[in-house]
PDB file of C-alpha atoms in Angstrom:
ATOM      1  CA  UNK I   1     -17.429   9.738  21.841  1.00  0.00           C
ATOM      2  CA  UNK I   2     -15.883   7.101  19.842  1.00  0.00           C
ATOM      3  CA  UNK I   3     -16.397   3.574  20.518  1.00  0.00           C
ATOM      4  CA  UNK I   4     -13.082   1.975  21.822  1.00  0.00           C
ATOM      5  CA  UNK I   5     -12.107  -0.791  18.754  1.00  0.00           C
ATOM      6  CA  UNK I   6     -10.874  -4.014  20.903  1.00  0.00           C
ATOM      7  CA  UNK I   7      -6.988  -4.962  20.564  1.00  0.00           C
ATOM      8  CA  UNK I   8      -7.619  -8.050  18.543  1.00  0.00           C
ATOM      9  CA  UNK I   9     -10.210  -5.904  16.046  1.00  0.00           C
ATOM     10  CA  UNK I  10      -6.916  -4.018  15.405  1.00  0.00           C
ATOM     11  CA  UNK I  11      -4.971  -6.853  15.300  1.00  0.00           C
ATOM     12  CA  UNK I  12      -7.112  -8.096  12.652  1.00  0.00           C
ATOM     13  CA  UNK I  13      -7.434  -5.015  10.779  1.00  0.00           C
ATOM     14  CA  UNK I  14      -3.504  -4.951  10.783  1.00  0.00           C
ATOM     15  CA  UNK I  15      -3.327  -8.312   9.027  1.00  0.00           C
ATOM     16  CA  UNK I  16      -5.979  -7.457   6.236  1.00  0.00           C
ATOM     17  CA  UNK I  17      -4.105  -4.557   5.379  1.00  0.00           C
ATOM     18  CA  UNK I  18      -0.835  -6.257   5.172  1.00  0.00           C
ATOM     19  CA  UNK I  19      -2.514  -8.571   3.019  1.00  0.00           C
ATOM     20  CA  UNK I  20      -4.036  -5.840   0.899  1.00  0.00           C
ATOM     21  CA  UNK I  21      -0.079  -4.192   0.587  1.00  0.00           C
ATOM     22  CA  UNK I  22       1.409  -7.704  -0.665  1.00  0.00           C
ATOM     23  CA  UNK I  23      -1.365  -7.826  -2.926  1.00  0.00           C
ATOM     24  CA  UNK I  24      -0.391  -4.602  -4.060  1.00  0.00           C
ATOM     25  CA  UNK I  25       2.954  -5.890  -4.948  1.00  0.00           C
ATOM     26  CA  UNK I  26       1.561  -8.294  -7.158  1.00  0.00           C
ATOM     27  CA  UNK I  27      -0.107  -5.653  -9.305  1.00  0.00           C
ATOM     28  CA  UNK I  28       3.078  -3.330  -9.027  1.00  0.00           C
ATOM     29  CA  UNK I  29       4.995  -6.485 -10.750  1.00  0.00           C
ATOM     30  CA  UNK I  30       2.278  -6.824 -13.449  1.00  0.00           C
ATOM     31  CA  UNK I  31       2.225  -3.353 -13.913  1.00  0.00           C
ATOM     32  CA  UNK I  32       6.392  -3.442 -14.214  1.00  0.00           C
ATOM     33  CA  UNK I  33       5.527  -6.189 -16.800  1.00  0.00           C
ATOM     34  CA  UNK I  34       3.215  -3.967 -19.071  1.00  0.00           C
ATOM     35  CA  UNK I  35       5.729  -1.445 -19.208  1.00  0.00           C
ATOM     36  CA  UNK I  36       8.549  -3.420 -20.915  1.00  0.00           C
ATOM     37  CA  UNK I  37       5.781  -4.445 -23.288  1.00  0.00           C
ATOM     38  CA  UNK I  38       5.268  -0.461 -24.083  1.00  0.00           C
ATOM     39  CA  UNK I  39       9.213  -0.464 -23.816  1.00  0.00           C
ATOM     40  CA  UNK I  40       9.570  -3.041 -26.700  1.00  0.00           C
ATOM     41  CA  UNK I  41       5.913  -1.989 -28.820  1.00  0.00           C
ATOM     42  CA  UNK I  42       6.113   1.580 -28.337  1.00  0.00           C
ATOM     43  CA  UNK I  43       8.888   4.093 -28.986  1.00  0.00           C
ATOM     44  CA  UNK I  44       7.462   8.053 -29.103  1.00  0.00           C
ATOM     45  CA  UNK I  45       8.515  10.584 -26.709  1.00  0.00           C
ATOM     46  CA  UNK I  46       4.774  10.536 -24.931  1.00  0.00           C
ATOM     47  CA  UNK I  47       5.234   7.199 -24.499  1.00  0.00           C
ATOM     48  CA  UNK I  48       8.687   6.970 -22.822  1.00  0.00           C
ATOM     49  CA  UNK I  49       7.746  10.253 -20.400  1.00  0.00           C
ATOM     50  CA  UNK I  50       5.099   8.085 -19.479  1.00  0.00           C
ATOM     51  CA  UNK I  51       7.055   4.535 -18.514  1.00  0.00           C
ATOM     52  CA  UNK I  52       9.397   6.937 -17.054  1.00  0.00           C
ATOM     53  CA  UNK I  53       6.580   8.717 -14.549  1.00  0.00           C
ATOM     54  CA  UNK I  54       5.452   5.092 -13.804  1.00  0.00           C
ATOM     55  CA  UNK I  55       8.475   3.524 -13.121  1.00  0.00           C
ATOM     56  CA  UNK I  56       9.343   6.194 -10.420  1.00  0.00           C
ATOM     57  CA  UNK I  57       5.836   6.484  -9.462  1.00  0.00           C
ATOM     58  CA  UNK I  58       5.689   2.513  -8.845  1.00  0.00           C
ATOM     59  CA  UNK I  59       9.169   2.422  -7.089  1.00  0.00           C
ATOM     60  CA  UNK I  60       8.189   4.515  -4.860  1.00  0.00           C
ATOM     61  CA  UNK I  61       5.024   2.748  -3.648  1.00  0.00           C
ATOM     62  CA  UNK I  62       7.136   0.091  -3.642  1.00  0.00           C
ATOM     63  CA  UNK I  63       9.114   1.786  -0.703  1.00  0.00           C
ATOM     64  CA  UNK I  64       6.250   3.284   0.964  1.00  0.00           C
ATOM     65  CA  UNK I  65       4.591  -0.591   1.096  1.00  0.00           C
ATOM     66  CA  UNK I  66       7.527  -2.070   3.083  1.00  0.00           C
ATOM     67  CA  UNK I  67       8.227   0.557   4.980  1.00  0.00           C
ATOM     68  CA  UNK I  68       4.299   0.316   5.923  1.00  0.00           C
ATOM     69  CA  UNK I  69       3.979  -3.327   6.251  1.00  0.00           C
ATOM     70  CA  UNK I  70       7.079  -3.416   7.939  1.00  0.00           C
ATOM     71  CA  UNK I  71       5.451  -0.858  11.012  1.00  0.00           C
ATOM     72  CA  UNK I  72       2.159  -2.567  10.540  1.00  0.00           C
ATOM     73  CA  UNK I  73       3.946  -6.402  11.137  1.00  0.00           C
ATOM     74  CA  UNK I  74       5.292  -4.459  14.414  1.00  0.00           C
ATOM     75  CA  UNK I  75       1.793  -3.378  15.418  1.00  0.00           C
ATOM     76  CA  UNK I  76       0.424  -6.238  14.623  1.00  0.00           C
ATOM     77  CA  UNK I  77       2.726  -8.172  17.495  1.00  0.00           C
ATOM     78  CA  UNK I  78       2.218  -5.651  19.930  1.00  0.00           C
ATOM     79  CA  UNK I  79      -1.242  -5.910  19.472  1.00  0.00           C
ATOM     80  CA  UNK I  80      -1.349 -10.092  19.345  1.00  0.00           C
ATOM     81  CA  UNK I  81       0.616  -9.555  22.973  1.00  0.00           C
ATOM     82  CA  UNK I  82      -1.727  -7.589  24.296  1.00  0.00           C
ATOM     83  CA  UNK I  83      -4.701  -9.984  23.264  1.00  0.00           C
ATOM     84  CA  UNK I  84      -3.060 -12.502  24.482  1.00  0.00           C
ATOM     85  CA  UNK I  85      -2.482 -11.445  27.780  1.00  0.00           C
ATOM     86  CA  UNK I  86      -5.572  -9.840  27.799  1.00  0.00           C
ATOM     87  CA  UNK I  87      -4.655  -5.885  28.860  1.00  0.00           C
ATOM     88  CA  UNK I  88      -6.114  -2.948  26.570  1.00  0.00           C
ATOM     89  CA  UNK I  89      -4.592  -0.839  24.202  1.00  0.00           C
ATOM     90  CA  UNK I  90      -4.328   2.255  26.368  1.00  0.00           C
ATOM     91  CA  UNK I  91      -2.058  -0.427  28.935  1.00  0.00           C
ATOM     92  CA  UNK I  92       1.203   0.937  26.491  1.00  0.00           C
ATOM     93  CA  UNK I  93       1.886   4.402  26.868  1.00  0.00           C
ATOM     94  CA  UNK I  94       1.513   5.665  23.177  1.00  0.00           C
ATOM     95  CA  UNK I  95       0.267   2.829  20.961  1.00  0.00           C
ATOM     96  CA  UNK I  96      -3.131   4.238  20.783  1.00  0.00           C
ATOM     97  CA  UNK I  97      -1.435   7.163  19.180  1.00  0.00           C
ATOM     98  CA  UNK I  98       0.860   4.985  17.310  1.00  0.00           C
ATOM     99  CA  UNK I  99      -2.044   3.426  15.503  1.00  0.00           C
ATOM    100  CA  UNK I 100      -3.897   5.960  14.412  1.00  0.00           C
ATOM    101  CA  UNK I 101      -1.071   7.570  12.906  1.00  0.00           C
ATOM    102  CA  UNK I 102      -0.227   3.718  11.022  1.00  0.00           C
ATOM    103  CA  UNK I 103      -4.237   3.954  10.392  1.00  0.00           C
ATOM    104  CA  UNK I 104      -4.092   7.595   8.271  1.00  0.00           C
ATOM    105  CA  UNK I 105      -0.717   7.135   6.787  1.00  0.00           C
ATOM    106  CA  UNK I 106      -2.552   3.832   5.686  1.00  0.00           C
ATOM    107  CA  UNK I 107      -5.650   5.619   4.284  1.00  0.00           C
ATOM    108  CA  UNK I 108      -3.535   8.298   2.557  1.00  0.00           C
ATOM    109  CA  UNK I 109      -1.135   4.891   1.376  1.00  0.00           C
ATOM    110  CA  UNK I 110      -4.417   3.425  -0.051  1.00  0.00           C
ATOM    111  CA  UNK I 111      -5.653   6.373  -1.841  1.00  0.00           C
ATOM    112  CA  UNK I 112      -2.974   7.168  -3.608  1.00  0.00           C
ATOM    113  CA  UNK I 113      -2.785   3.805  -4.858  1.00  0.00           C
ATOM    114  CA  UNK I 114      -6.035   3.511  -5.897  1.00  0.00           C
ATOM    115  CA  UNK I 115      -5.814   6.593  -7.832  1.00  0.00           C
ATOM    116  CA  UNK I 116      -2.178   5.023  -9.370  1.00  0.00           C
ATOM    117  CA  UNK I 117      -4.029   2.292 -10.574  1.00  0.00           C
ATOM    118  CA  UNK I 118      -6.274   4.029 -12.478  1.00  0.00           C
ATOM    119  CA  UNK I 119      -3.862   6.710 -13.807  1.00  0.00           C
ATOM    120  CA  UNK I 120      -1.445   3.943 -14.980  1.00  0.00           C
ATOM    121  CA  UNK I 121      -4.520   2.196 -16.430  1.00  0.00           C
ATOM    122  CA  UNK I 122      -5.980   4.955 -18.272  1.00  0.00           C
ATOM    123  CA  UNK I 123      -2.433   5.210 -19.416  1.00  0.00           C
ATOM    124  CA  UNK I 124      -2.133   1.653 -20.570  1.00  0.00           C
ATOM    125  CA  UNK I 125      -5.397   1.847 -22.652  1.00  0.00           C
ATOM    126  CA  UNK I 126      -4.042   4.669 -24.709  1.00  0.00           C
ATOM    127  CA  UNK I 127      -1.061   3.487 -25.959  1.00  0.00           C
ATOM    128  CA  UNK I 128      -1.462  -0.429 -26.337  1.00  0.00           C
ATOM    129  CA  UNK I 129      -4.812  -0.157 -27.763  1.00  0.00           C
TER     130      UNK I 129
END
């Protein structure tokens, strides 16, 4: 059996990985930023399929972060309301559900990232070496 995390453990958790996501926007914006430098350095066909992958890839974890941090900044209230007047997370029908789901889509979120990262830096390397 699985030890039962407490509501302000999840509450916490919640804020670290809405903190993790903005920083993620921060590299996004850097990463936009090497790209018009391969735009304006770099003209071959590999080159612009690449910036071309990248710029839809990083859109799109740009909509998959706020749509995220948007459900975790709701979970993260509900959770803060239930600390504060001290009931568990099983008191709302659902949210114990609710959160795991926010937790894998999360994990998946965080992978996939991760993995971005280093495609898009492998990427980088190669052509403004």
């Amino acid at each position: 059996m699985q030890p039962t995390t407490s509501v302000m453990g999840l509450h916490l958790r919640c804020r670290l990985w809405i903190a993790e996501m903005n920083a993620d926007m921060t590299v996004l914006r850097i990463f936009d930023d090497y790209i018009d430098e391969m735009s304006e350095k770099k003209s071959g066909p590999e080159v612009r399929a690449g910036i071309k992958h990248f710029q839809g890839m990083f859109a799109q974890f740009r909509k998959d972060s706020d749509e995220l941090r948007h459900e975790l900044h709701l979970l993260k209230m509900q959770l803060a309301a239930l600390a504060r007047d001290n009931k568990a997370i099983n008191d709302v029908t659902g949210l114990d559900e609710h959160q795991e789901t926010i937790k894998k889509r999360y994990t998946s979120y965080r992978k996939e990232f991760d993995s971005a990262k280093y495609e898009f830096d492998v990427f980088e390397n190669k052509w403004l070496s």
